[in-house]
Coordinates of C-alpha atoms in Angstrom, one line a residue:
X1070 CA 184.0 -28.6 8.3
X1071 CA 181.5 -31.9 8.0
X1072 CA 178.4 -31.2 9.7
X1073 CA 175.8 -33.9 10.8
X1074 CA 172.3 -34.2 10.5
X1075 CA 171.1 -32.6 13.7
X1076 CA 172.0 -29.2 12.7
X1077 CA 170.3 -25.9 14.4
X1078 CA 170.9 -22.2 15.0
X1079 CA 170.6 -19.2 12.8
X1080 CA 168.5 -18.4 9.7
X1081 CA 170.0 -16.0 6.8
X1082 CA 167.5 -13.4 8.7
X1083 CA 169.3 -13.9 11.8
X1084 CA 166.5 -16.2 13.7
X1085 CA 167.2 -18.4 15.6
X1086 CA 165.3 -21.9 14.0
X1087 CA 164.7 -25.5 14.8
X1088 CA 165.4 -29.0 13.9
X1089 CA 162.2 -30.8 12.8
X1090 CA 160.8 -32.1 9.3
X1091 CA 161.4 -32.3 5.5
X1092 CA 165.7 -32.4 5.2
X1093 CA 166.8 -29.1 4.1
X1094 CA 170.4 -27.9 3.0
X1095 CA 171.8 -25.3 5.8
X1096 CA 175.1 -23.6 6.2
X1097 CA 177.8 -24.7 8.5
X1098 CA 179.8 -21.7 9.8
X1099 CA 182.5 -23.0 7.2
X1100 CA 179.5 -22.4 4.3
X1101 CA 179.5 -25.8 3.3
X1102 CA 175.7 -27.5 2.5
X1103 CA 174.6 -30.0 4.4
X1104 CA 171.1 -32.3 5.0
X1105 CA 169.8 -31.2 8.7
X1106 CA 166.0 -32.8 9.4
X1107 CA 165.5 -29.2 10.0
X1108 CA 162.2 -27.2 10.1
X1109 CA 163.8 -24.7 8.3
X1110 CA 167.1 -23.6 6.8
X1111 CA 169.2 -22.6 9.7
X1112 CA 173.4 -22.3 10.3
X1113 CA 175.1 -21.7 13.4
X1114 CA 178.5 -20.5 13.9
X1115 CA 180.9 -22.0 16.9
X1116 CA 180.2 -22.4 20.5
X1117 CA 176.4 -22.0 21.1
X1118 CA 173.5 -23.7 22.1
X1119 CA 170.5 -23.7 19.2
X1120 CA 166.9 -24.4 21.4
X1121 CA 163.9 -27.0 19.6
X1122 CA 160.8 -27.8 21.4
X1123 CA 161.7 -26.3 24.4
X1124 CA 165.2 -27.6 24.8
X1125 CA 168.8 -26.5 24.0
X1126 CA 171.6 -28.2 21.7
X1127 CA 175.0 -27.8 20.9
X1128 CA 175.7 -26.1 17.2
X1129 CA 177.8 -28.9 15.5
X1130 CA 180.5 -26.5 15.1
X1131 CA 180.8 -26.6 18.9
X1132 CA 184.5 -27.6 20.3
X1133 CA 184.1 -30.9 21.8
X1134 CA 185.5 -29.3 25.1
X1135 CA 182.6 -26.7 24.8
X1136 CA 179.8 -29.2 24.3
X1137 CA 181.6 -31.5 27.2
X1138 CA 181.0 -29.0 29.9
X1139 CA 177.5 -28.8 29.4
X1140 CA 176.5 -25.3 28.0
X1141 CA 173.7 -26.7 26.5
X1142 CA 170.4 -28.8 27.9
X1143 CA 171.3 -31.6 26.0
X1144 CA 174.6 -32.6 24.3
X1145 CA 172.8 -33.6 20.9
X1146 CA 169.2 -33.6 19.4
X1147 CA 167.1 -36.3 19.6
X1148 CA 165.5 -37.0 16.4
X1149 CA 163.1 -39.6 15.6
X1150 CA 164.0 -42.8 16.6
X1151 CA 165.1 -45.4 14.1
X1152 CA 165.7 -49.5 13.9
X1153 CA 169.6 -49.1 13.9
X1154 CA 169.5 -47.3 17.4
X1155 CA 166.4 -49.1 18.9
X1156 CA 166.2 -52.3 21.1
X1157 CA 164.1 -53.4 24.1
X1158 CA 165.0 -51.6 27.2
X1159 CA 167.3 -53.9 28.7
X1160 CA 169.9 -53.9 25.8
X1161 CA 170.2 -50.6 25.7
X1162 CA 170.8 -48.1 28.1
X1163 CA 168.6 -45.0 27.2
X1164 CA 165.4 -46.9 27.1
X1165 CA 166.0 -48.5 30.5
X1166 CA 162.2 -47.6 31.3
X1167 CA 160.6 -48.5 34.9
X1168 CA 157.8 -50.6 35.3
X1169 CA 154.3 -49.9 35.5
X1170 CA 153.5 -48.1 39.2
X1171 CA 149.9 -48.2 40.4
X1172 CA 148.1 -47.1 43.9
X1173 CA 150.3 -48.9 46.2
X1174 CA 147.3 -51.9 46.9
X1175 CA 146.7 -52.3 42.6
X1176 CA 148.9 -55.4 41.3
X1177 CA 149.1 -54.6 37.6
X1178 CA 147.8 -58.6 36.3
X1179 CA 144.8 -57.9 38.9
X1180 CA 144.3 -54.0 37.3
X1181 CA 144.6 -55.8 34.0
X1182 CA 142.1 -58.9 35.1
X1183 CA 139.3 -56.5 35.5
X1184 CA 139.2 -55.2 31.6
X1185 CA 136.3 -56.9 29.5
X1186 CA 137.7 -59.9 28.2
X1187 CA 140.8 -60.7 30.3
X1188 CA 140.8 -64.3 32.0
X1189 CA 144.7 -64.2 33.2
X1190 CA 147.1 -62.3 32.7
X1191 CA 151.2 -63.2 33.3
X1192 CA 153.7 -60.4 33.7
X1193 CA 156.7 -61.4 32.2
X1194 CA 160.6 -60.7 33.4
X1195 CA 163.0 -60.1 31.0
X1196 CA 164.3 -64.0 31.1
X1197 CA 161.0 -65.5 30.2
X1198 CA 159.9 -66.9 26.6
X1199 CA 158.8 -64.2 24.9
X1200 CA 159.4 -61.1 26.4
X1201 CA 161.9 -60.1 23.2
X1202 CA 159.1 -60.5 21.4
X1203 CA 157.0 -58.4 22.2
X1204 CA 159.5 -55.8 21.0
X1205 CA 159.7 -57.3 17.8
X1206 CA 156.7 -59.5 16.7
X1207 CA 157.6 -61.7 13.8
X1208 CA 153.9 -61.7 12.4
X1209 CA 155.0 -57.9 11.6
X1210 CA 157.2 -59.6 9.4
X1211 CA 159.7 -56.9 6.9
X1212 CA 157.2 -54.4 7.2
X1213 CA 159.5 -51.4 7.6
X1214 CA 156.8 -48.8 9.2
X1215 CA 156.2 -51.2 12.7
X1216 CA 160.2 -52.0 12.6
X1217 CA 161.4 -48.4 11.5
X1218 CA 159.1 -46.1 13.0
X1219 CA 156.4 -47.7 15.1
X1220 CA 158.3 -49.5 17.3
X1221 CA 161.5 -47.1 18.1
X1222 CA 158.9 -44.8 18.7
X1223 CA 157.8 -46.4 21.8
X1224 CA 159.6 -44.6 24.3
X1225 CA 158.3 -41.1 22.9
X1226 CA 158.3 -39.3 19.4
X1227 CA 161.4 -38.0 19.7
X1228 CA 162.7 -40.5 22.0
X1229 CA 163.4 -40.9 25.9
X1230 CA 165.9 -37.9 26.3
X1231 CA 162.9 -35.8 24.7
X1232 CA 161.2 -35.9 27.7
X1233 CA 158.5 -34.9 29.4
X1234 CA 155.8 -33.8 26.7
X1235 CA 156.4 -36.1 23.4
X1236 CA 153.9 -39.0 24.4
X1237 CA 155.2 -42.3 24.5
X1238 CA 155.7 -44.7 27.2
X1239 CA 156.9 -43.4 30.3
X1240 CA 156.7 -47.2 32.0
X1241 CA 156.5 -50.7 30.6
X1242 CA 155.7 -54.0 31.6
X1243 CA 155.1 -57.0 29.1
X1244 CA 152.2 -58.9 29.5
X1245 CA 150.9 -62.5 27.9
X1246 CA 147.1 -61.9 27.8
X1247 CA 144.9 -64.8 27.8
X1248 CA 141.7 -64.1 26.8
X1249 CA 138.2 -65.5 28.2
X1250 CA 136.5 -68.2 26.8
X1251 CA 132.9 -66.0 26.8
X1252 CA 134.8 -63.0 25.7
X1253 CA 138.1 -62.1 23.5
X1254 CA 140.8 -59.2 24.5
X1255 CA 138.9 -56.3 23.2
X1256 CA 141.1 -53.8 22.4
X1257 CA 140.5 -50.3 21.0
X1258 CA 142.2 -46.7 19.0
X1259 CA 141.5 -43.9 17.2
X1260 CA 143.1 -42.4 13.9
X1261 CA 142.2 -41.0 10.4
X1262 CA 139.4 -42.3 8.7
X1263 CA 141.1 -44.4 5.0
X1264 CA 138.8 -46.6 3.8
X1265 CA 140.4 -46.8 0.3
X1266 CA 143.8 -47.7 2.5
X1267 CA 142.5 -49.4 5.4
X1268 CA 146.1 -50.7 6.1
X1269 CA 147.1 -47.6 7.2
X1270 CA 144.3 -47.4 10.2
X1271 CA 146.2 -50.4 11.7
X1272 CA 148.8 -49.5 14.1
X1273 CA 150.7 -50.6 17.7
X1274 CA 149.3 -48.1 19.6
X1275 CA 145.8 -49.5 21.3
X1276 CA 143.9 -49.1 25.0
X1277 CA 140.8 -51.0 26.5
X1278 CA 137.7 -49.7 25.8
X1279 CA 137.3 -47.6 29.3
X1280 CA 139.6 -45.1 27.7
X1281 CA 137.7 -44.6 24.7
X1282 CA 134.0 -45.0 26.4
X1283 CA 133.9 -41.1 27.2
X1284 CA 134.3 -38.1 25.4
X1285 CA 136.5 -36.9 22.2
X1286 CA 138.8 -34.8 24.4
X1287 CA 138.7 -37.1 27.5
X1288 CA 139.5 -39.7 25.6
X1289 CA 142.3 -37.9 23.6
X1290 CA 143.6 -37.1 27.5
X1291 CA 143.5 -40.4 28.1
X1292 CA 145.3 -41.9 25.0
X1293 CA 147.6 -39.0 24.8
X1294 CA 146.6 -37.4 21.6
X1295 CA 145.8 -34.2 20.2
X1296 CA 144.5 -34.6 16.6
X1297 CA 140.9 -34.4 15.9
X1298 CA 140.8 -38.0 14.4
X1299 CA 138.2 -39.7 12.4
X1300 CA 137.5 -43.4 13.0
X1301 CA 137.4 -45.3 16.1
X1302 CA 138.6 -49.1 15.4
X1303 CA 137.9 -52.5 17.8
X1304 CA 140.3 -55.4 17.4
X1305 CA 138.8 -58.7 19.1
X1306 CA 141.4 -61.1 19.8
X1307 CA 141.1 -64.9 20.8
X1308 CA 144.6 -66.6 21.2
X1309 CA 146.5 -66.0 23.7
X1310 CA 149.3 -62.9 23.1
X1311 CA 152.3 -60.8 24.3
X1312 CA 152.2 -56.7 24.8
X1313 CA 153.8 -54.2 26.0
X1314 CA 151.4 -52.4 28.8
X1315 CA 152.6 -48.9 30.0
X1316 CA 151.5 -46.0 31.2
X1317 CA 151.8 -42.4 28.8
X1318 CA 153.8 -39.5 28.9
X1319 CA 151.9 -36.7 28.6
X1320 CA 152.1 -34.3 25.7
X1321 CA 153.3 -30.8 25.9
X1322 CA 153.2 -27.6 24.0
X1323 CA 156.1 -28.2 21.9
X1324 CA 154.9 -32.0 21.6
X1325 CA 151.9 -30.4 20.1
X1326 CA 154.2 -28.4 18.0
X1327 CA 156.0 -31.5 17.0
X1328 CA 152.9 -33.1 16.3
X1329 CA 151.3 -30.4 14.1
X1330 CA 148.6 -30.0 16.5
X1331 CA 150.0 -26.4 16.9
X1332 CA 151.9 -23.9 14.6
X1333 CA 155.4 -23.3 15.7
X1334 CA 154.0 -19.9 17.4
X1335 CA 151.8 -22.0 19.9
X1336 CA 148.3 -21.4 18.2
X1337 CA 145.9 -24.7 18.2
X1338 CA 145.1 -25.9 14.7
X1339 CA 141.8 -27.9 15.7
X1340 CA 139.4 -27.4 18.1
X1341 CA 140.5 -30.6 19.7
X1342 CA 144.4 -28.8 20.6
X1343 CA 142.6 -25.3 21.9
X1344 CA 140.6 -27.4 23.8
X1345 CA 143.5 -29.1 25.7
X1346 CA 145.5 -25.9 25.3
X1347 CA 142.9 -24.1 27.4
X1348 CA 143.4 -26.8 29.9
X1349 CA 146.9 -26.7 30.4
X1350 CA 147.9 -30.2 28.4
X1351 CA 146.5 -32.4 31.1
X1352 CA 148.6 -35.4 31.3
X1353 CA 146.9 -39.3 31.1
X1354 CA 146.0 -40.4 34.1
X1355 CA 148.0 -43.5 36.0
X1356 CA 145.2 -45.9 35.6
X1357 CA 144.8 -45.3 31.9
X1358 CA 146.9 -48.1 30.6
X1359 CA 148.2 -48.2 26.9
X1360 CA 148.1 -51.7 25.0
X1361 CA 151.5 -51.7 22.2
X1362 CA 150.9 -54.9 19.8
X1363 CA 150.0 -55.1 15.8
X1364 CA 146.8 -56.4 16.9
X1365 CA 145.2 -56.4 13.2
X1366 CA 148.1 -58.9 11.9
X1367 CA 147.6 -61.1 15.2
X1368 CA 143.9 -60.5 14.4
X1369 CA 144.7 -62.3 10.9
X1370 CA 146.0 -65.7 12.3
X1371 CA 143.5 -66.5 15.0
X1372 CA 140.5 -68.4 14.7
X1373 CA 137.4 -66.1 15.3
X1374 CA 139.4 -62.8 15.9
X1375 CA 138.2 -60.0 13.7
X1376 CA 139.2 -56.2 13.6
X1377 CA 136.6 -53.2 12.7
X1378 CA 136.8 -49.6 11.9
X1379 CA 134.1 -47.0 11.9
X1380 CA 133.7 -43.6 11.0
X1381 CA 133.1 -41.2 14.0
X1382 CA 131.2 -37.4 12.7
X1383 CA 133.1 -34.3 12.6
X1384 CA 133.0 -30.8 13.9
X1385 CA 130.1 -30.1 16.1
X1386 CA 128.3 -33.3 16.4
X1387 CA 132.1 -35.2 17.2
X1388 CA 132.0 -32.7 20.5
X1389 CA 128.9 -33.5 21.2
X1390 CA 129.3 -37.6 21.4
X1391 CA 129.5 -38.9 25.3
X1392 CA 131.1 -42.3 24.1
X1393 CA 133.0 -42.2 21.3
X1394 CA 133.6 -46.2 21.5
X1395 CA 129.7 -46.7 20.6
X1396 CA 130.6 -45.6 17.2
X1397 CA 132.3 -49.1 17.0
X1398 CA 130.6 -51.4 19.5
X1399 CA 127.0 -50.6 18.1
X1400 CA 127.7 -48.4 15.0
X1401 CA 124.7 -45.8 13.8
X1402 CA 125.5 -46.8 10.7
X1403 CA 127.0 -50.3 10.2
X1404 CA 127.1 -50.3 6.5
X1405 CA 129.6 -47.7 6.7
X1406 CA 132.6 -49.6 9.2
X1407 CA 135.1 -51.6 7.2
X1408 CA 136.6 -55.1 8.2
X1409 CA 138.9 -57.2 7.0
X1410 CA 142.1 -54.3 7.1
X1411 CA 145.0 -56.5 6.5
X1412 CA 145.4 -59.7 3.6
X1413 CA 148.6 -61.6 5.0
X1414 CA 147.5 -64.9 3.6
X1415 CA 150.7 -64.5 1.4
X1416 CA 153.2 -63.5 4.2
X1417 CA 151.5 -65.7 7.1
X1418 CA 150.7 -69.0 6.9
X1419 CA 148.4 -70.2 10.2
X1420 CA 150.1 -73.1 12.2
X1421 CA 148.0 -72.1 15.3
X1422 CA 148.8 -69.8 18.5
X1423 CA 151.7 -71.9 19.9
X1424 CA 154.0 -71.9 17.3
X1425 CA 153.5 -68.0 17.3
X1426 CA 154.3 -67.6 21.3
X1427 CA 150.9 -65.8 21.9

């Protein structure tokens, strides 16, 4: 018997295990070793269902029959995401995501009109120039994390079936921003603190600056996180651009799990996951809109646009800060933020904004 990667069931102790992680070689009920993408070495044997993160699966030993009538929550596990499965929502079936649904008197461009920096904003349909795009921006270039991870993992971190709990998008619309003459699109994200690989501080994910002009754990709420992270970075953009603007899913126990925000058993790693554990794992609210575009590369190729990242403290006095934003828009320290977090002079050469549809 061939086995394929999502494997699950029962460990040599008789547990029953999970499906997440390094690849490790399990047993198939017909003993022969196989890579599984498991969190642990696990076999199952025949018709049964194996549970990760809260939801069922067929063994792959299953009859086909068996897993056809539905024993199980889902007929197979949903792994990570990757570029041979993904495409925008339209071309593929599973990521047919709604649009963006706010109080029934709030127009999304006029919601989106109101952030600092916003002169017009243009919802695009699926027909219009550069809507495609904005699934996959050329400035991104080759660069295998945005098209083999980043990207497929909009619609959640184990994808749409995965869901509720596993963050994500939960609806989308895209957008062509055009920024303010007085102001550019100010745009705004936490992560790990890398100065000596400041590369790796860039990312997709991004929200205005209301979401981040609050508290460590309100602002992890709002952004659907649970890490205690390190930095806060600002991206300033000039030139007009394409994103995708959604609103989160929330993010569960098990996406906590998944996330290494909490062991396997449910117990918070970081003070930042008990607090939101203690809470209940309150979801984002409606109105706190996420921004998906590599805004550091699209801060490369336009005239005046700049991106920054700061450190934010730790422990104690991280709690204690009421707007973690100020650590970026007036620094304590400003000797001690970085700039300049890409060099794509050698991939992109600068022709100006039209020729890059932003």
């Amino acid at each position: 018997l061939f086995c394929f990667l999502a494997l699950c069931c029962r460990t040599a102790s008789g547990e029953v295990g999970g499906l997440r992680g390094a690849l490790a070689a399990v047993e198939c009920s017909s003993g022969a070793a196989v890579p599984s993408g498991s969190r642990s070495d696990i076999t199952c044997s025949g018709n049964e269902c194996c549970p990760e993160y809260g939801r069922t699966f067929p063994c792959p030993a299953a009859d086909e029959a068996w897993v056809a009538d539905g024993h199980c929550d889902m007929a197979a596990l949903q792994l990570w995401p990757n570029s041979s499965t993904y495409a925008a929502p339209p071309l593929q079936p599973q990521a047919r995501i709604p649009p963006v649904s706010l109080s029934p008197d709030a127009a999304l461009s006029e919601v989106l009109e109101t952030q600092s920096g916003v002169a017009n904003v243009q919802v695009l349909s699926s027909q219009d120039e550069g809507f495609e795009e904005a699934f996959r921006p050329p400035v991104v270039g080759s660069e295998t994390w945005y098209t083999d991870d980043a990207y497929p993992g909009l619609w959640g971190d184990l994808g749409p079936a995965m869901q509720p709990g596993f963050g994500g998008l939960r609806t989308y619309n895209v957008v062509k921003f055009a920024p303010s003459p007085e102001k550019p699109l100010q745009l705004f994200r936490v992560m790990h603190w890398a100065p000596g690989d400041k590369s790796s501080m860039c990312s997709i994910w991004w929200g205005f600056e209301s979401a981040f002009a609050t508290n460590f754990v309100q602002a992890s709420i709002n952004a659907a996180l649970c890490n205690e992270y390190s930095a806060i970075m600002q991206c300033n953009l000039t030139w007009e651009v394409t994103a995708i603007v959604g609103q989160g899913w929330d993010l569960s126990s098990e996406g906590f799990m998944e996330r290494g925000c909490s062991s396997t058993a449910g117990v918070p790693q970081t003070w930042v996951a008990r607090n939101l554990t203690n809470q209940g794992f309150p979801p984002p609210g409606a109105d706190k809109l996420q921004v998906v575009l590599p805004a550091c590369q699209l801060s490369e190729i336009m005239d005046f646009a700049s991106c920054k990242a700061c450190p934010l403290p730790s422990g104690a006095a991280l709690q204690n800060v009421s707007n973690i934003a100020s650590y970026v828009t007036n620094p304590p320290d400003p000797d001690a933020c970085v700039t300049d977090l890409l060099d794509l002079e050698a991939k992109f050469t600068h022709h100006g904004p039209a020729d890059h549809h932003r």
